[in-house]
Amino acid sequence: MAEKQKDLYLECSAGISGDMAVAALLDAGADAEVLNAVLRSIPAAGFQTEIRRVSKGGVDCCDFNVILDAGHENHDHDMEYLFGHESGGSLTEHAHHHEHEHDGQHEHHHDHGHDDLHEHEHPGHAHEHRGLAEINAIIDATQMTEGAKSLARKIFRILAEAESKAHGIPVGQVHFHEVGAIDSIVDVIALAVCFDSLQVGKVYVPSLTEGRGSIRCQHGILPVPVPAVANIVSAYGIPLSFIGDRGEFVTPTGAAFVAAVRTDAELPKSFIIRRTGMGAGKRAYERPNILRAFIIEENCGSTCGAAADGAGRPVEFNGATADTGDYIVKLETNIDDCTAEQLGFVSEELFKAGARDVSFIPCQMKKNRPATLLNVICGGAQVPALEALIFRHTTTIGIRRVKYERTVLPREPFTVQTAWGGAQAKKVRLPDGELRVYPEYESAARIAREQDLPYGQVYREIERRGQEMLSGAAAGTL
């Protein structure tokens, strides 16, 4: 029976930011050692990171902290700078009530700065105005999986599109201020690494919760939600609700992360919580800003992992239970302005990143334009990385996503003895109990090349000998 799929539920009733999400994912089981190894490889100077336990409103939480040196420090967590223009200090007077560091519980504290790698970063230049190309270059030079890189690029692409709309300029001309600073780059890379580490399928985010008022930033004083957040939730159809508390509870980085990974808005009717992560925010509000991340499994009773007959029992075929209730995802998009070389390249990249199958089908789009329908079959955990590759390497601006339940017959690998030596195959049990042999392509191709024989002849012989072995026929030689 297949292992049940793990899903992620982000409960954002007290907001979401980049560092809150990293902390929540770490607390939910993301690999901290992998994260720290990646952070050490970021080719940028002026920061350290720290993972610790803190108390927010009396609740034990994980805290992910990016500590900047004097030359890169900004005001991201300075409540007087952010809200002093309207609060008269009332937003800061509760800080000591809401957050307390637990003595002796600093789990990690690493200096990741590499001053020799960055002659363009100088002490005293706190606000680097990087464009998308510069940020992508940092991501590409960081040592992490392709899936994590794709997700990090996708998050920044979402941010760039939101800023582009806010300022009325092309995406390529967007130069980030706050989110281009090194602490935000570290947050996004850490988000991508932690999410990739968890290997979840669906990501449930029913809604985001925002505060009210205004906030000071590099552009001046802006209303909450800031334009980038408003543009992201609008573009990706993310429900937004407001609470009476003053303050910015949803940051652009937090909103972009949700937009990049969210697959579902409605939670399953019943689910089992396998692990809970509590991520602490840095800002001190009346309401403690805590993000909860739940690792869950959909609870579908005794039929999970197997098809059910009318009585709700698993279907069995001659004692073998079919591996059903298994899910795959199909991604598809119509493309009418890509070259054949581009499509061939994206196919190769998709297979490298974990796609189970990639196909192209001729089709017609509106105005009778000839086009290609790209179909990608994958597991739920691969969706963010594969979508990022499709957007990056094709001209599409939209991808359809459908989840399919499938029936998978029991199978197991075995070795078929032939006159040419052992050949790899798998034996599959059909619903009526019949066993079939399916030679593995690579094994048959190797023999065909070594023996200078037609591939079809080799394939059929492996199949024949395998069936003889399964039926108990006497072994022979060719």
Short mmCIF file of C-alpha atoms in Angstrom, two decimals:
data_model
loop_
_atom_site.label_atom_id
_atom_site.label_comp_id
_atom_site.label_asym_id
_atom_site.label_seq_id
_atom_site.Cartn_x
_atom_site.Cartn_y
_atom_site.Cartn_z
CA MET A 1 0.00 0.00 0.00
CA ALA A 2 1.33 3.43 -0.91
CA GLU A 3 2.46 5.76 1.86
CA LYS A 4 -0.13 8.42 2.57
CA GLN A 5 0.57 11.83 1.14
CA LYS A 6 1.63 14.56 3.55
CA ASP A 7 -0.03 17.94 3.05
CA LEU A 8 0.62 21.37 4.52
CA TYR A 9 -1.97 23.67 6.11
CA LEU A 10 -0.92 27.25 6.85
CA GLU A 11 -3.18 28.92 9.42
CA CYS A 12 -2.60 32.66 8.90
CA SER A 13 -5.10 34.21 11.32
CA ALA A 14 -2.32 36.38 12.78
CA GLY A 15 -0.58 37.19 9.50
CA ILE A 16 2.40 35.83 7.61
CA SER A 17 5.88 37.12 6.78
CA GLY A 18 8.95 35.47 5.34
CA ASP A 19 10.71 34.85 8.65
CA MET A 20 7.49 33.66 10.32
CA ALA A 21 6.96 31.12 7.55
CA VAL A 22 10.55 29.86 7.70
CA ALA A 23 10.25 29.38 11.47
CA ALA A 24 6.90 27.59 11.16
CA LEU A 25 8.25 25.21 8.49
CA LEU A 26 11.34 24.45 10.59
CA ASP A 27 9.17 23.75 13.61
CA ALA A 28 6.99 21.50 11.43
CA GLY A 29 9.95 19.31 10.51
CA ALA A 30 11.99 21.01 7.78
CA ASP A 31 15.67 20.01 7.93
CA ALA A 32 17.62 22.73 9.79
CA GLU A 33 21.00 21.18 8.90
CA VAL A 34 20.18 21.29 5.19
CA LEU A 35 18.99 24.88 5.57
CA ASN A 36 22.16 26.04 7.31
CA ALA A 37 24.34 24.36 4.69
CA VAL A 38 22.45 26.22 1.96
CA LEU A 39 22.61 29.55 3.80
CA ARG A 40 26.37 29.21 4.12
CA SER A 41 26.58 28.99 0.32
CA ILE A 42 24.69 32.23 -0.40
CA PRO A 43 27.13 34.53 -2.22
CA ALA A 44 26.28 37.64 -0.22
CA ALA A 45 27.80 39.49 2.70
CA GLY A 46 26.69 41.08 5.91
CA PHE A 47 24.37 38.64 7.64
CA GLN A 48 24.13 35.89 10.22
CA THR A 49 21.20 33.59 10.92
CA GLU A 50 19.86 32.25 14.17
CA ILE A 51 17.23 29.62 14.98
CA ARG A 52 15.93 29.84 18.53
CA ARG A 53 12.90 29.29 20.77
CA VAL A 54 10.87 32.32 21.90
CA SER A 55 7.60 32.90 23.72
CA LYS A 56 4.91 34.88 21.90
CA GLY A 57 1.87 35.63 24.03
CA GLY A 58 2.90 32.76 26.31
CA VAL A 59 3.14 30.29 23.42
CA ASP A 60 6.40 28.48 22.69
CA CYS A 61 7.45 29.21 19.11
CA CYS A 62 10.36 28.80 16.73
CA ASP A 63 12.06 32.00 15.61
CA PHE A 64 14.18 32.38 12.48
CA ASN A 65 16.29 35.50 12.69
CA VAL A 66 18.46 37.12 10.03
CA ILE A 67 20.93 39.37 11.83
CA LEU A 68 22.42 42.12 9.68
CA ASP A 69 25.72 43.89 10.25
CA ALA A 70 25.88 47.66 10.66
CA GLY A 71 26.39 48.21 6.95
CA HIS A 72 23.22 46.37 5.96
CA GLU A 73 20.86 47.04 8.88
CA ASN A 74 17.36 48.27 8.01
CA HIS A 75 14.22 49.12 9.96
CA ASP A 76 12.15 46.01 9.24
CA HIS A 77 11.56 45.23 12.92
CA ASP A 78 11.84 48.78 14.30
CA MET A 79 8.28 49.43 15.48
CA GLU A 80 8.88 53.15 16.07
CA TYR A 81 10.18 53.59 12.51
CA LEU A 82 7.42 51.47 10.95
CA PHE A 83 4.42 52.79 12.86
CA GLY A 84 5.58 55.71 15.00
CA HIS A 85 3.95 58.22 12.64
CA GLU A 86 0.48 57.02 13.71
CA SER A 87 0.84 55.08 16.94
CA GLY A 88 2.38 57.50 19.35
CA GLY A 89 4.30 54.52 20.71
CA SER A 90 1.23 52.46 21.51
CA LEU A 91 2.33 49.67 19.20
CA THR A 92 5.62 49.24 20.97
CA GLU A 93 4.63 49.50 24.61
CA HIS A 94 3.48 45.86 24.70
CA ALA A 95 6.67 44.37 23.27
CA HIS A 96 7.99 43.05 26.57
CA HIS A 97 4.70 41.26 27.22
CA HIS A 98 4.65 39.28 24.02
CA GLU A 99 8.10 37.96 23.25
CA HIS A 100 10.66 36.38 25.53
CA GLU A 101 13.68 34.42 24.42
CA HIS A 102 14.20 31.10 26.24
CA ASP A 103 17.62 31.12 27.90
CA GLY A 104 20.06 28.57 26.57
CA GLN A 105 17.86 27.43 23.70
CA HIS A 106 19.67 28.94 20.73
CA GLU A 107 19.77 25.98 18.37
CA HIS A 108 21.84 27.58 15.58
CA HIS A 109 23.76 30.80 15.20
CA HIS A 110 25.80 31.03 12.02
CA ASP A 111 27.73 33.77 10.29
CA HIS A 112 27.16 33.39 6.57
CA GLY A 113 28.84 36.56 5.31
CA HIS A 114 31.36 36.25 2.47
CA ASP A 115 32.87 39.71 2.05
CA ASP A 116 35.39 38.55 -0.55
CA LEU A 117 32.58 37.59 -2.93
CA HIS A 118 30.86 40.96 -3.12
CA GLU A 119 32.80 44.03 -4.06
CA HIS A 120 29.49 45.72 -5.01
CA GLU A 121 28.27 45.60 -1.38
CA HIS A 122 29.76 48.32 0.80
CA PRO A 123 29.31 49.12 4.48
CA GLY A 124 26.92 52.00 4.91
CA HIS A 125 24.76 51.08 1.91
CA ALA A 126 21.90 49.61 3.86
CA HIS A 127 19.36 49.42 1.05
CA GLU A 128 20.57 47.49 -2.00
CA HIS A 129 18.30 48.22 -4.96
CA ARG A 130 18.61 44.89 -6.75
CA GLY A 131 16.63 43.94 -9.82
CA LEU A 132 15.17 40.54 -10.60
CA ALA A 133 18.21 39.55 -12.68
CA GLU A 134 20.62 40.30 -9.82
CA ILE A 135 18.49 38.40 -7.32
CA ASN A 136 18.14 35.40 -9.65
CA ALA A 137 21.93 35.37 -10.05
CA ILE A 138 22.29 35.08 -6.26
CA ILE A 139 19.71 32.27 -6.19
CA ASP A 140 21.39 30.40 -9.04
CA ALA A 141 24.79 30.64 -7.33
CA THR A 142 23.44 29.21 -4.07
CA GLN A 143 23.94 25.48 -3.49
CA MET A 144 20.44 24.02 -3.20
CA THR A 145 18.18 21.66 -5.10
CA GLU A 146 16.70 22.68 -8.43
CA GLY A 147 13.26 22.48 -6.87
CA ALA A 148 14.25 24.98 -4.17
CA LYS A 149 15.86 27.28 -6.73
CA SER A 150 12.76 27.19 -8.90
CA LEU A 151 10.53 28.06 -5.96
CA ALA A 152 12.79 30.92 -4.83
CA ARG A 153 12.79 32.34 -8.36
CA LYS A 154 9.00 31.96 -8.53
CA ILE A 155 8.51 33.87 -5.26
CA PHE A 156 10.64 36.77 -6.49
CA ARG A 157 8.90 36.70 -9.86
CA ILE A 158 5.56 37.12 -8.08
CA LEU A 159 7.02 40.00 -6.08
CA ALA A 160 8.40 41.62 -9.23
CA GLU A 161 5.04 41.38 -10.99
CA ALA A 162 3.29 42.95 -7.98
CA GLU A 163 5.81 45.81 -7.80
CA SER A 164 5.60 46.25 -11.57
CA LYS A 165 1.86 46.80 -11.34
CA ALA A 166 2.22 49.08 -8.31
CA HIS A 167 4.71 51.38 -10.05
CA GLY A 168 3.44 51.07 -13.62
CA ILE A 169 6.76 49.89 -15.04
CA PRO A 170 7.89 46.68 -16.85
CA VAL A 171 8.96 43.76 -14.68
CA GLY A 172 12.52 44.01 -15.98
CA GLN A 173 12.81 47.56 -14.69
CA VAL A 174 11.66 46.79 -11.16
CA HIS A 175 14.34 47.43 -8.56
CA PHE A 176 13.41 46.10 -5.15
CA HIS A 177 13.95 48.11 -2.01
CA GLU A 178 13.04 46.25 1.17
CA VAL A 179 12.61 42.85 -0.54
CA GLY A 180 15.88 43.34 -2.42
CA ALA A 181 17.80 43.68 0.82
CA ILE A 182 19.89 40.71 1.85
CA ASP A 183 17.65 39.73 4.79
CA SER A 184 14.66 39.31 2.46
CA ILE A 185 16.76 37.33 -0.03
CA VAL A 186 17.84 35.05 2.80
CA ASP A 187 14.21 34.68 3.93
CA VAL A 188 13.06 33.66 0.43
CA ILE A 189 15.90 31.18 -0.07
CA ALA A 190 15.22 29.73 3.39
CA LEU A 191 11.51 29.44 2.56
CA ALA A 192 12.26 27.57 -0.66
CA VAL A 193 14.72 25.20 1.03
CA CYS A 194 12.42 24.43 3.97
CA PHE A 195 9.38 23.87 1.76
CA ASP A 196 11.42 21.62 -0.56
CA SER A 197 12.71 19.69 2.47
CA LEU A 198 9.20 18.89 3.72
CA GLN A 199 8.16 17.23 0.42
CA VAL A 200 4.46 17.91 0.90
CA GLY A 201 1.69 17.46 -1.65
CA LYS A 202 -1.18 19.91 -1.29
CA VAL A 203 -0.83 23.26 0.43
CA TYR A 204 -4.00 24.57 2.07
CA VAL A 205 -4.29 28.30 2.76
CA PRO A 206 -7.95 29.27 3.29
CA SER A 207 -7.27 33.00 3.73
CA LEU A 208 -4.86 35.68 4.91
CA THR A 209 -5.55 38.08 7.79
CA GLU A 210 -4.35 41.68 7.61
CA GLY A 211 -4.31 44.63 10.03
CA ARG A 212 -5.20 48.26 9.38
CA GLY A 213 -3.55 51.66 9.31
CA SER A 214 -0.37 52.59 7.50
CA ILE A 215 3.31 51.68 7.51
CA ARG A 216 6.54 53.54 6.73
CA CYS A 217 8.79 52.06 4.03
CA GLN A 218 11.34 53.17 1.44
CA HIS A 219 8.55 54.59 -0.73
CA GLY A 220 7.18 56.65 2.14
CA ILE A 221 4.07 56.03 4.22
CA LEU A 222 1.73 53.48 2.60
CA PRO A 223 -1.69 52.13 3.61
CA VAL A 224 -2.08 48.56 4.85
CA PRO A 225 -2.22 46.28 2.95
CA VAL A 226 0.67 47.76 1.00
CA PRO A 227 0.22 47.82 -2.80
CA ALA A 228 2.41 44.76 -3.42
CA VAL A 229 0.33 42.63 -1.03
CA ALA A 230 -2.93 43.92 -2.49
CA ASN A 231 -1.72 43.11 -6.01
CA ILE A 232 -0.60 39.59 -5.07
CA VAL A 233 -3.82 38.56 -3.34
CA SER A 234 -5.79 40.02 -6.24
CA ALA A 235 -3.75 38.27 -8.95
CA TYR A 236 -3.85 34.87 -7.21
CA GLY A 237 -7.38 34.98 -5.82
CA ILE A 238 -6.32 34.70 -2.17
CA PRO A 239 -9.11 35.68 0.24
CA LEU A 240 -8.15 38.51 2.60
CA SER A 241 -9.86 39.49 5.85
CA PHE A 242 -9.14 42.34 8.24
CA ILE A 243 -8.86 42.53 12.00
CA GLY A 244 -9.19 45.67 14.10
CA ASP A 245 -5.55 45.68 15.18
CA ARG A 246 -3.27 48.35 13.75
CA GLY A 247 -0.22 47.09 11.92
CA GLU A 248 1.02 45.21 8.85
CA PHE A 249 0.35 41.53 9.47
CA VAL A 250 0.91 40.32 5.88
CA THR A 251 4.21 41.27 4.25
CA PRO A 252 4.88 41.09 0.50
CA THR A 253 7.27 38.16 1.02
CA GLY A 254 4.67 36.27 3.06
CA ALA A 255 1.97 36.89 0.48
CA ALA A 256 4.26 35.89 -2.40
CA PHE A 257 5.18 32.63 -0.66
CA VAL A 258 1.51 31.76 -0.24
CA ALA A 259 0.81 32.62 -3.89
CA ALA A 260 3.72 30.42 -5.01
CA VAL A 261 2.80 27.26 -3.10
CA ARG A 262 -0.96 27.40 -2.38
CA THR A 263 -2.86 24.62 -4.13
CA ASP A 264 -6.18 24.54 -2.23
CA ALA A 265 -8.36 26.95 -0.27
CA GLU A 266 -10.76 24.47 1.32
CA LEU A 267 -9.47 22.02 3.91
CA PRO A 268 -10.48 18.35 3.80
CA LYS A 269 -13.62 17.58 5.77
CA SER A 270 -11.51 15.41 8.07
CA PHE A 271 -7.76 15.19 8.52
CA ILE A 272 -5.13 13.98 10.95
CA ILE A 273 -2.50 16.41 12.26
CA ARG A 274 0.91 14.74 12.16
CA ARG A 275 2.96 17.73 13.30
CA THR A 276 2.46 21.38 14.22
CA GLY A 277 4.94 24.20 13.61
CA MET A 278 4.72 27.54 15.40
CA GLY A 279 6.52 30.44 13.70
CA ALA A 280 7.09 33.67 15.62
CA GLY A 281 6.94 37.11 14.05
CA LYS A 282 9.30 39.87 15.18
CA ARG A 283 6.83 42.74 15.48
CA ALA A 284 5.04 43.39 18.76
CA TYR A 285 1.31 43.90 18.30
CA GLU A 286 -1.66 43.62 20.62
CA ARG A 287 -2.32 40.26 18.95
CA PRO A 288 0.81 38.03 18.97
CA ASN A 289 1.79 37.44 15.35
CA ILE A 290 2.22 33.66 15.17
CA LEU A 291 1.97 31.52 12.05
CA ARG A 292 0.91 27.90 12.48
CA ALA A 293 1.98 25.25 9.97
CA PHE A 294 0.27 21.85 10.22
CA ILE A 295 1.52 18.71 8.50
CA ILE A 296 -1.69 16.80 7.85
CA GLU A 297 -3.03 13.66 6.21
CA GLU A 298 -6.50 13.54 4.77
CA ASN A 299 -8.62 11.15 6.83
CA CYS A 300 -10.67 9.03 4.42
CA GLY A 301 -11.19 6.03 6.69
CA SER A 302 -10.38 2.46 5.76
CA THR A 303 -10.54 3.18 2.02
CA CYS A 304 -7.36 5.29 2.01
CA GLY A 305 -4.67 3.64 -0.10
CA ALA A 306 -7.08 1.17 -1.70
CA ALA A 307 -10.15 1.20 -3.90
CA ALA A 308 -13.40 0.37 -2.15
CA ASP A 309 -16.24 -1.88 -3.22
CA GLY A 310 -19.87 -1.16 -2.40
CA ALA A 311 -19.39 -2.27 1.20
CA GLY A 312 -16.44 0.09 1.74
CA ARG A 313 -13.88 -2.74 1.84
CA PRO A 314 -10.56 -2.64 -0.04
CA VAL A 315 -10.77 -4.36 -3.42
CA GLU A 316 -8.61 -7.48 -3.52
CA PHE A 317 -7.51 -9.38 -6.62
CA ASN A 318 -6.68 -13.00 -5.73
CA GLY A 319 -5.24 -11.88 -2.42
CA ALA A 320 -3.41 -8.86 -3.86
CA THR A 321 -4.74 -5.44 -2.95
CA ALA A 322 -4.54 -2.92 -5.78
CA ASP A 323 -2.61 0.20 -4.80
CA THR A 324 -5.46 2.63 -5.40
CA GLY A 325 -6.49 5.91 -3.84
CA ASP A 326 -3.15 7.09 -5.26
CA TYR A 327 -3.11 10.62 -6.64
CA ILE A 328 -1.25 12.25 -9.46
CA VAL A 329 -1.44 15.78 -10.82
CA LYS A 330 -1.67 16.79 -14.47
CA LEU A 331 -0.33 20.20 -15.43
CA GLU A 332 -1.31 21.47 -18.86
CA THR A 333 -0.99 24.65 -20.86
CA ASN A 334 -1.58 25.74 -24.48
CA ILE A 335 1.46 27.35 -26.10
CA ASP A 336 1.44 29.00 -29.54
CA ASP A 337 4.64 31.05 -29.57
CA CYS A 338 7.47 28.71 -28.52
CA THR A 339 10.01 27.12 -30.85
CA ALA A 340 10.39 23.35 -31.08
CA GLU A 341 13.82 23.73 -29.46
CA GLN A 342 12.30 25.53 -26.46
CA LEU A 343 9.71 22.81 -25.99
CA GLY A 344 12.34 20.09 -26.25
CA PHE A 345 14.46 21.87 -23.67
CA VAL A 346 11.61 22.31 -21.17
CA SER A 347 10.76 18.62 -21.58
CA GLU A 348 14.29 17.65 -20.56
CA GLU A 349 14.24 20.03 -17.58
CA LEU A 350 10.85 18.75 -16.40
CA PHE A 351 12.03 15.13 -16.43
CA LYS A 352 15.18 16.12 -14.51
CA ALA A 353 13.04 17.84 -11.88
CA GLY A 354 10.88 14.77 -11.25
CA ALA A 355 8.09 14.77 -13.85
CA ARG A 356 6.70 11.27 -14.39
CA ASP A 357 5.72 11.99 -17.99
CA VAL A 358 5.79 14.90 -20.43
CA SER A 359 3.90 15.01 -23.73
CA PHE A 360 3.04 17.45 -26.50
CA ILE A 361 -0.22 17.38 -28.45
CA PRO A 362 -1.01 19.57 -31.50
CA CYS A 363 -4.06 21.77 -30.89
CA GLN A 364 -5.77 24.93 -32.08
CA MET A 365 -6.30 28.04 -30.00
CA LYS A 366 -8.54 31.04 -30.53
CA LYS A 367 -8.41 32.72 -33.94
CA ASN A 368 -7.47 29.27 -35.34
CA ARG A 369 -3.85 29.61 -34.26
CA PRO A 370 -1.92 26.29 -34.41
CA ALA A 371 -0.50 25.54 -30.97
CA THR A 372 0.94 22.83 -28.74
CA LEU A 373 -0.73 21.42 -25.63
CA LEU A 374 1.94 20.64 -23.02
CA ASN A 375 0.92 17.89 -20.58
CA VAL A 376 2.98 17.07 -17.49
CA ILE A 377 2.20 14.22 -15.07
CA CYS A 378 3.72 14.50 -11.61
CA GLY A 379 3.23 13.95 -7.90
CA GLY A 380 1.75 16.70 -5.76
CA ALA A 381 5.08 17.53 -4.14
CA GLN A 382 6.64 18.33 -7.51
CA VAL A 383 3.97 20.82 -8.63
CA PRO A 384 5.65 24.09 -7.45
CA ALA A 385 9.03 23.24 -8.97
CA LEU A 386 7.59 21.99 -12.26
CA GLU A 387 5.27 24.97 -12.66
CA ALA A 388 8.23 27.26 -12.04
CA LEU A 389 10.18 25.51 -14.81
CA ILE A 390 7.27 25.80 -17.26
CA PHE A 391 6.89 29.52 -16.57
CA ARG A 392 10.64 30.06 -16.81
CA HIS A 393 11.33 28.18 -20.03
CA THR A 394 8.14 28.76 -22.05
CA THR A 395 6.04 31.78 -22.97
CA THR A 396 2.89 30.61 -21.19
CA ILE A 397 1.23 32.87 -18.64
CA GLY A 398 -1.14 30.28 -17.16
CA ILE A 399 -1.10 26.60 -16.18
CA ARG A 400 -4.14 24.41 -15.55
CA ARG A 401 -3.86 21.87 -12.75
CA VAL A 402 -6.02 18.78 -12.24
CA LYS A 403 -5.71 16.09 -9.57
CA TYR A 404 -6.49 12.53 -10.61
CA GLU A 405 -7.10 9.48 -8.47
CA ARG A 406 -5.68 6.38 -10.13
CA THR A 407 -5.56 2.62 -9.70
CA VAL A 408 -2.04 1.19 -9.65
CA LEU A 409 -1.63 -2.57 -10.00
CA PRO A 410 0.76 -4.42 -7.67
CA ARG A 411 4.17 -4.89 -9.26
CA GLU A 412 7.69 -5.87 -8.29
CA PRO A 413 11.03 -5.99 -10.12
CA PHE A 414 12.75 -9.26 -10.94
CA THR A 415 15.61 -10.55 -13.08
CA VAL A 416 14.93 -12.64 -16.19
CA GLN A 417 17.66 -15.09 -17.13
CA THR A 418 18.40 -15.09 -20.88
CA ALA A 419 21.18 -16.39 -23.14
CA TRP A 420 22.59 -12.86 -23.01
CA GLY A 421 22.66 -12.76 -19.21
CA GLY A 422 20.28 -11.22 -16.73
CA ALA A 423 17.71 -8.70 -17.93
CA GLN A 424 15.63 -6.49 -15.67
CA ALA A 425 11.84 -6.60 -15.83
CA LYS A 426 8.83 -6.15 -13.59
CA LYS A 427 6.00 -8.57 -12.93
CA VAL A 428 2.54 -7.09 -12.63
CA ARG A 429 -0.55 -8.77 -11.19
CA LEU A 430 -3.79 -8.08 -13.09
CA PRO A 431 -7.18 -7.91 -11.31
CA ASP A 432 -7.96 -11.54 -12.31
CA GLY A 433 -4.68 -12.75 -10.81
CA GLU A 434 -2.79 -13.15 -14.10
CA LEU A 435 0.89 -12.18 -13.96
CA ARG A 436 2.47 -10.29 -16.84
CA VAL A 437 6.09 -9.50 -17.58
CA TYR A 438 7.18 -6.02 -18.67
CA PRO A 439 10.87 -5.79 -19.69
CA GLU A 440 12.64 -2.62 -18.61
CA TYR A 441 13.64 -0.45 -21.54
CA GLU A 442 17.18 0.32 -20.42
CA SER A 443 17.99 -3.35 -19.89
CA ALA A 444 16.58 -4.42 -23.27
CA ALA A 445 18.33 -1.52 -25.04
CA ARG A 446 21.67 -2.40 -23.46
CA ILE A 447 21.45 -6.00 -24.67
CA ALA A 448 20.34 -4.93 -28.16
CA ARG A 449 23.38 -2.67 -28.47
CA GLU A 450 25.83 -5.18 -27.02
CA GLN A 451 24.56 -8.05 -29.20
CA ASP A 452 23.83 -5.91 -32.29
CA LEU A 453 20.25 -7.22 -32.39
CA PRO A 454 16.92 -5.54 -33.13
CA TYR A 455 15.41 -4.03 -29.99
CA GLY A 456 12.04 -5.66 -30.64
CA GLN A 457 13.58 -9.13 -30.81
CA VAL A 458 15.36 -8.65 -27.50
CA TYR A 459 12.25 -7.23 -25.81
CA ARG A 460 10.06 -10.14 -26.94
CA GLU A 461 12.62 -12.72 -25.81
CA ILE A 462 12.93 -11.19 -22.33
CA GLU A 463 9.14 -11.15 -22.11
CA ARG A 464 8.87 -14.81 -23.24
CA ARG A 465 11.55 -16.04 -20.85
CA GLY A 466 10.03 -14.06 -18.01
CA GLN A 467 6.60 -15.60 -18.58
CA GLU A 468 8.17 -19.07 -18.61
CA MET A 469 9.87 -18.36 -15.29
CA LEU A 470 6.63 -17.12 -13.74
CA SER A 471 4.60 -20.08 -15.00
CA GLY A 472 7.14 -22.57 -13.67
CA ALA A 473 8.29 -23.78 -17.14
CA ALA A 474 11.65 -25.50 -17.32
CA ALA A 475 14.54 -23.12 -17.76
CA GLY A 476 16.26 -23.23 -21.14
CA THR A 477 18.69 -21.30 -23.25
CA LEU A 478 18.25 -19.49 -26.54
#
